[in-house]
């Protein structure tokens, strides 16, 4: 589970990131982010187009597990992962690869010296 202090939950935060955030797309996962000063906060958007509730919850659980590994390795930011239909067909490793690629391309991951 992603720690409560690292969760992005407010509708206004999601709206702000959608309108003002920078975007980094991958095949099935897109990252919207804004750098901040207060730490790392991450949210997830999984549309009803993905499938039934069981499938959507499974996708979100996987994404939370992957994001938890990165929370201490990231610069302070607010980020939202938006997924597109077909993400439920990805394996855990492929989903992790795409999310990692988004973080790296956004230059949010700290280098070894800064960690």
Coordinates of N, CA and C in Angstrom, one line a residue:
X1 N 0.8 -1.2 0.0 CA 0.0 0.0 0.0 C 0.9 1.2 0.0
X2 N 0.5 2.2 -0.7 CA 1.2 3.5 -0.8 C 0.9 4.3 0.5
X3 N 1.9 4.8 1.1 CA 1.7 5.5 2.4 C 0.7 6.7 2.2
X4 N 0.0 7.0 3.2 CA -1.1 8.1 3.1 C -0.5 9.4 2.7
X5 N 0.7 9.7 3.2 CA 1.4 11.0 2.9 C 1.8 11.1 1.4
X6 N 1.9 9.9 0.8 CA 2.3 9.9 -0.6 C 1.1 9.8 -1.6
X7 N -0.1 9.8 -1.1 CA -1.3 9.6 -2.0 C -1.8 11.0 -2.4
X8 N -2.2 11.0 -3.7 CA -2.9 12.2 -4.2 C -4.4 11.8 -4.3
X9 N -5.2 12.5 -3.6 CA -6.6 12.1 -3.5 C -7.6 13.2 -3.9
X10 N -7.3 14.5 -3.8 CA -8.3 15.5 -4.0 C -8.5 15.7 -5.5
X11 N -9.8 16.0 -5.8 CA -10.2 16.2 -7.2 C -9.5 17.4 -7.8
X12 N -9.3 18.5 -7.0 CA -8.7 19.7 -7.4 C -7.2 19.4 -7.8
X13 N -6.6 18.5 -7.1 CA -5.2 18.2 -7.4 C -5.1 17.5 -8.8
X14 N -6.0 16.6 -9.0 CA -6.0 15.9 -10.3 C -6.3 16.9 -11.4
X15 N -7.2 17.8 -11.2 CA -7.6 18.8 -12.2 C -6.4 19.7 -12.5
X16 N -5.7 20.1 -11.4 CA -4.5 21.0 -11.6 C -3.5 20.3 -12.4
X17 N -3.2 19.0 -12.1 CA -2.2 18.3 -12.9 C -2.6 18.1 -14.3
X18 N -3.9 17.9 -14.5 CA -4.3 17.7 -15.9 C -4.2 19.0 -16.7
X19 N -4.4 20.1 -16.1 CA -4.3 21.4 -16.9 C -2.9 22.0 -16.9
X20 N -2.2 21.8 -15.8 CA -0.9 22.5 -15.7 C 0.3 21.6 -15.8
X21 N 0.1 20.3 -15.7 CA 1.2 19.4 -15.6 C 1.9 19.1 -16.9
X22 N 3.2 18.6 -16.8 CA 3.9 18.2 -18.0 C 3.5 16.7 -18.2
X23 N 3.5 16.3 -19.5 CA 3.0 14.9 -19.8 C 4.2 14.1 -20.4
X24 N 4.2 12.8 -20.0 CA 5.2 11.9 -20.5 C 4.4 10.6 -20.9
X25 N 4.2 10.4 -22.2 CA 3.4 9.2 -22.5 C 4.3 7.9 -22.8
X26 N 3.7 6.8 -22.5 CA 4.2 5.5 -22.9 C 3.1 4.8 -23.7
X27 N 3.2 3.6 -24.0 CA 2.2 2.9 -24.8 C 0.9 2.8 -24.1
X28 N 0.8 2.3 -22.9 CA -0.4 2.2 -22.1 C -0.5 3.0 -20.9
X29 N 0.5 3.7 -20.5 CA 0.6 4.5 -19.3 C 1.1 5.9 -19.6
X30 N 0.4 6.9 -19.1 CA 0.8 8.3 -19.3 C 1.0 8.9 -17.9
X31 N 2.0 9.8 -17.8 CA 2.4 10.4 -16.5 C 2.2 11.9 -16.7
X32 N 1.4 12.5 -15.8 CA 1.2 14.0 -15.7 C 1.9 14.3 -14.4
X33 N 2.8 15.3 -14.4 CA 3.5 15.7 -13.2 C 3.8 17.1 -13.1
X34 N 4.0 17.6 -11.9 CA 4.4 18.9 -11.6 C 5.4 18.8 -10.4
X35 N 6.6 19.5 -10.6 CA 7.5 19.4 -9.5 C 7.0 20.3 -8.3
X36 N 7.3 19.9 -7.1 CA 6.8 20.6 -5.9 C 7.9 20.7 -4.9
X37 N 7.6 21.2 -3.7 CA 8.6 21.3 -2.6 C 8.3 20.4 -1.4
X38 N 7.1 19.9 -1.4 CA 6.6 19.2 -0.2 C 6.7 17.7 -0.2
X39 N 7.3 17.1 -1.1 CA 7.5 15.6 -1.1 C 6.8 15.0 -2.3
X40 N 6.7 13.7 -2.3 CA 6.2 13.0 -3.4 C 4.7 12.6 -3.2
X41 N 3.8 12.9 -4.1 CA 2.4 12.5 -4.0 C 2.0 12.0 -5.4
X42 N 1.5 10.8 -5.4 CA 1.1 10.1 -6.6 C -0.3 9.6 -6.6
X43 N -1.0 9.8 -7.7 CA -2.4 9.4 -7.9 C -2.5 8.5 -9.2
X44 N -3.7 7.9 -9.3 CA -3.9 7.0 -10.4 C -5.3 7.2 -11.0
X45 N -5.4 7.3 -12.3 CA -6.7 7.3 -13.0 C -6.9 6.1 -13.8
X46 N -7.9 5.3 -13.5 CA -8.2 4.1 -14.3 C -9.6 4.2 -14.7
X47 N -9.8 4.4 -16.0 CA -11.2 4.7 -16.5 C -12.1 3.5 -16.5
X48 N -13.4 3.7 -16.6 CA -14.3 2.6 -16.7 C -14.2 1.8 -18.0
X49 N -13.5 2.3 -18.9 CA -13.2 1.6 -20.2 C -12.3 0.4 -20.0
X50 N -11.6 0.4 -18.9 CA -10.6 -0.7 -18.7 C -11.3 -2.0 -18.4
X51 N -12.4 -2.0 -17.8 CA -13.1 -3.3 -17.5 C -14.0 -3.1 -16.3
X52 N -14.3 -4.2 -15.7 CA -15.1 -4.2 -14.5 C -14.3 -3.8 -13.3
X53 N -14.9 -3.5 -12.1 CA -14.3 -3.0 -11.0 C -13.1 -3.9 -10.5
X54 N -13.3 -5.2 -10.6 CA -12.2 -6.1 -10.2 C -10.9 -5.9 -11.0
X55 N -11.1 -5.7 -12.3 CA -10.0 -5.5 -13.2 C -9.3 -4.1 -12.9
X56 N -10.1 -3.1 -12.7 CA -9.6 -1.8 -12.5 C -8.9 -1.7 -11.1
X57 N -9.4 -2.4 -10.1 CA -8.7 -2.4 -8.8 C -7.4 -3.2 -8.9
X58 N -7.4 -4.2 -9.7 CA -6.1 -5.0 -9.8 C -5.0 -4.1 -10.5
X59 N -5.4 -3.4 -11.5 CA -4.5 -2.5 -12.2 C -4.0 -1.4 -11.2
X60 N -4.9 -0.8 -10.4 CA -4.5 0.2 -9.4 C -3.6 -0.4 -8.3
X61 N -3.9 -1.6 -7.9 CA -3.0 -2.3 -6.9 C -1.6 -2.5 -7.4
X62 N -1.5 -2.9 -8.6 CA -0.2 -3.1 -9.2 C 0.6 -1.8 -9.3
X63 N -0.1 -0.8 -9.8 CA 0.5 0.5 -10.0 C 1.0 1.1 -8.6
X64 N 0.2 0.9 -7.6 CA 0.6 1.4 -6.2 C 1.8 0.7 -5.7
X65 N 1.9 -0.6 -6.0 CA 3.0 -1.4 -5.6 C 4.3 -0.9 -6.3
X66 N 4.2 -0.6 -7.5 CA 5.3 -0.1 -8.3 C 5.7 1.3 -7.8
X67 N 4.7 2.1 -7.6 CA 5.0 3.5 -7.2 C 5.6 3.5 -5.8
X68 N 5.3 2.6 -4.9 CA 5.8 2.5 -3.6 C 7.3 2.3 -3.6
X69 N 7.8 1.6 -4.6 CA 9.3 1.3 -4.7 C 10.0 2.6 -5.1
X70 N 9.3 3.6 -5.7 CA 9.9 4.8 -6.2 C 9.8 6.0 -5.3
X71 N 9.0 6.0 -4.3 CA 8.7 7.2 -3.5 C 9.9 7.8 -2.9
X72 N 10.9 7.0 -2.4 CA 12.1 7.6 -1.8 C 13.2 7.9 -2.9
X73 N 13.0 7.5 -4.1 CA 14.0 7.7 -5.1 C 13.6 8.9 -6.0
X74 N 12.5 9.6 -5.8 CA 12.0 10.6 -6.7 C 12.3 12.0 -6.0
X75 N 12.5 13.0 -6.9 CA 12.5 14.4 -6.5 C 11.0 14.7 -6.0
X76 N 10.9 15.8 -5.2 CA 9.5 16.2 -4.8 C 8.7 16.5 -6.0
X77 N 7.5 15.9 -6.0 CA 6.6 16.2 -7.2 C 5.2 15.7 -6.8
X78 N 4.3 16.1 -7.7 CA 3.0 15.6 -7.7 C 2.8 14.9 -9.0
X79 N 2.3 13.7 -9.0 CA 2.2 13.0 -10.3 C 0.9 12.2 -10.4
X80 N 0.4 12.0 -11.6 CA -0.8 11.2 -11.8 C -0.5 10.3 -13.0
X81 N -0.8 9.0 -12.8 CA -0.7 8.0 -13.9 C -2.0 7.8 -14.4
X82 N -2.2 8.0 -15.8 CA -3.4 7.8 -16.5 C -3.2 6.6 -17.4
X83 N -4.1 5.6 -17.3 CA -3.9 4.4 -18.2 C -5.0 4.4 -19.3
X84 N -4.6 3.7 -20.3 CA -5.5 3.5 -21.5 C -6.0 2.1 -21.6
X85 N -7.1 1.8 -22.3 CA -7.5 0.5 -22.5 C -6.4 -0.5 -23.0
X86 N -6.4 -1.6 -22.4 CA -5.4 -2.6 -22.8 C -4.3 -2.8 -21.7
X87 N -4.3 -1.9 -20.7 CA -3.3 -2.0 -19.7 C -3.5 -3.2 -18.8
X88 N -4.8 -3.7 -18.8 CA -5.1 -4.9 -18.0 C -4.5 -6.1 -18.6
X89 N -4.1 -6.1 -19.8 CA -3.5 -7.2 -20.5 C -2.0 -7.3 -20.3
X90 N -1.4 -6.2 -19.7 CA 0.1 -6.1 -19.5 C 0.5 -7.0 -18.3
X91 N 1.6 -7.6 -18.4 CA 2.2 -8.3 -17.2 C 2.7 -7.3 -16.2
X92 N 2.9 -7.7 -15.0 CA 3.4 -6.8 -14.0 C 4.7 -6.2 -14.4
X93 N 5.6 -7.0 -15.0 CA 6.9 -6.6 -15.4 C 6.9 -5.5 -16.5
X94 N 5.9 -5.7 -17.4 CA 5.8 -4.7 -18.5 C 5.2 -3.4 -18.0
X95 N 4.2 -3.5 -17.1 CA 3.7 -2.3 -16.4 C 4.8 -1.6 -15.7
X96 N 5.6 -2.3 -14.9 CA 6.7 -1.7 -14.2 C 7.7 -1.0 -15.1
X97 N 8.0 -1.7 -16.3 CA 8.9 -1.1 -17.2 C 8.4 0.2 -17.8
X98 N 7.1 0.3 -18.1 CA 6.5 1.5 -18.7 C 6.4 2.6 -17.6
X99 N 6.1 2.3 -16.4 CA 6.1 3.3 -15.3 C 7.5 3.8 -15.0
X100 N 8.4 2.9 -15.0 CA 9.8 3.3 -14.8 C 10.3 4.2 -15.9
X101 N 10.0 3.9 -17.1 CA 10.3 4.7 -18.3 C 9.7 6.1 -18.2
X102 N 8.5 6.2 -17.7 CA 7.9 7.5 -17.5 C 8.6 8.3 -16.5
X103 N 8.9 7.7 -15.4 CA 9.7 8.5 -14.3 C 11.1 8.9 -14.8
X104 N 11.7 8.0 -15.6 CA 13.1 8.4 -16.1 C 13.0 9.5 -17.1
X105 N 12.1 9.4 -18.1 CA 11.9 10.4 -19.1 C 11.5 11.7 -18.6
X106 N 10.8 11.7 -17.4 CA 10.4 13.0 -16.8 C 11.5 13.6 -16.0
X107 N 12.6 12.8 -15.8 CA 13.8 13.2 -15.0 C 13.4 13.5 -13.6
X108 N 12.5 12.6 -13.0 CA 12.1 12.7 -11.6 C 12.9 11.8 -10.7
X109 N 13.7 10.9 -11.2 CA 14.4 9.9 -10.4 C 15.8 10.5 -10.0
X110 N 16.1 10.5 -8.7 CA 17.3 11.0 -8.2 C 18.5 10.1 -8.7
X111 N 19.7 10.8 -8.9 CA 20.9 10.0 -9.2 C 21.4 9.4 -7.9
X112 N 22.3 8.5 -8.0 CA 22.9 7.8 -6.8 C 23.5 8.8 -5.8
X113 N 24.1 9.9 -6.3 CA 24.8 10.8 -5.4 C 23.8 11.6 -4.6
X114 N 22.6 11.9 -5.2 CA 21.6 12.7 -4.5 C 20.7 11.9 -3.6
X115 N 20.6 10.6 -3.7 CA 19.8 9.7 -2.9 C 20.2 9.6 -1.5

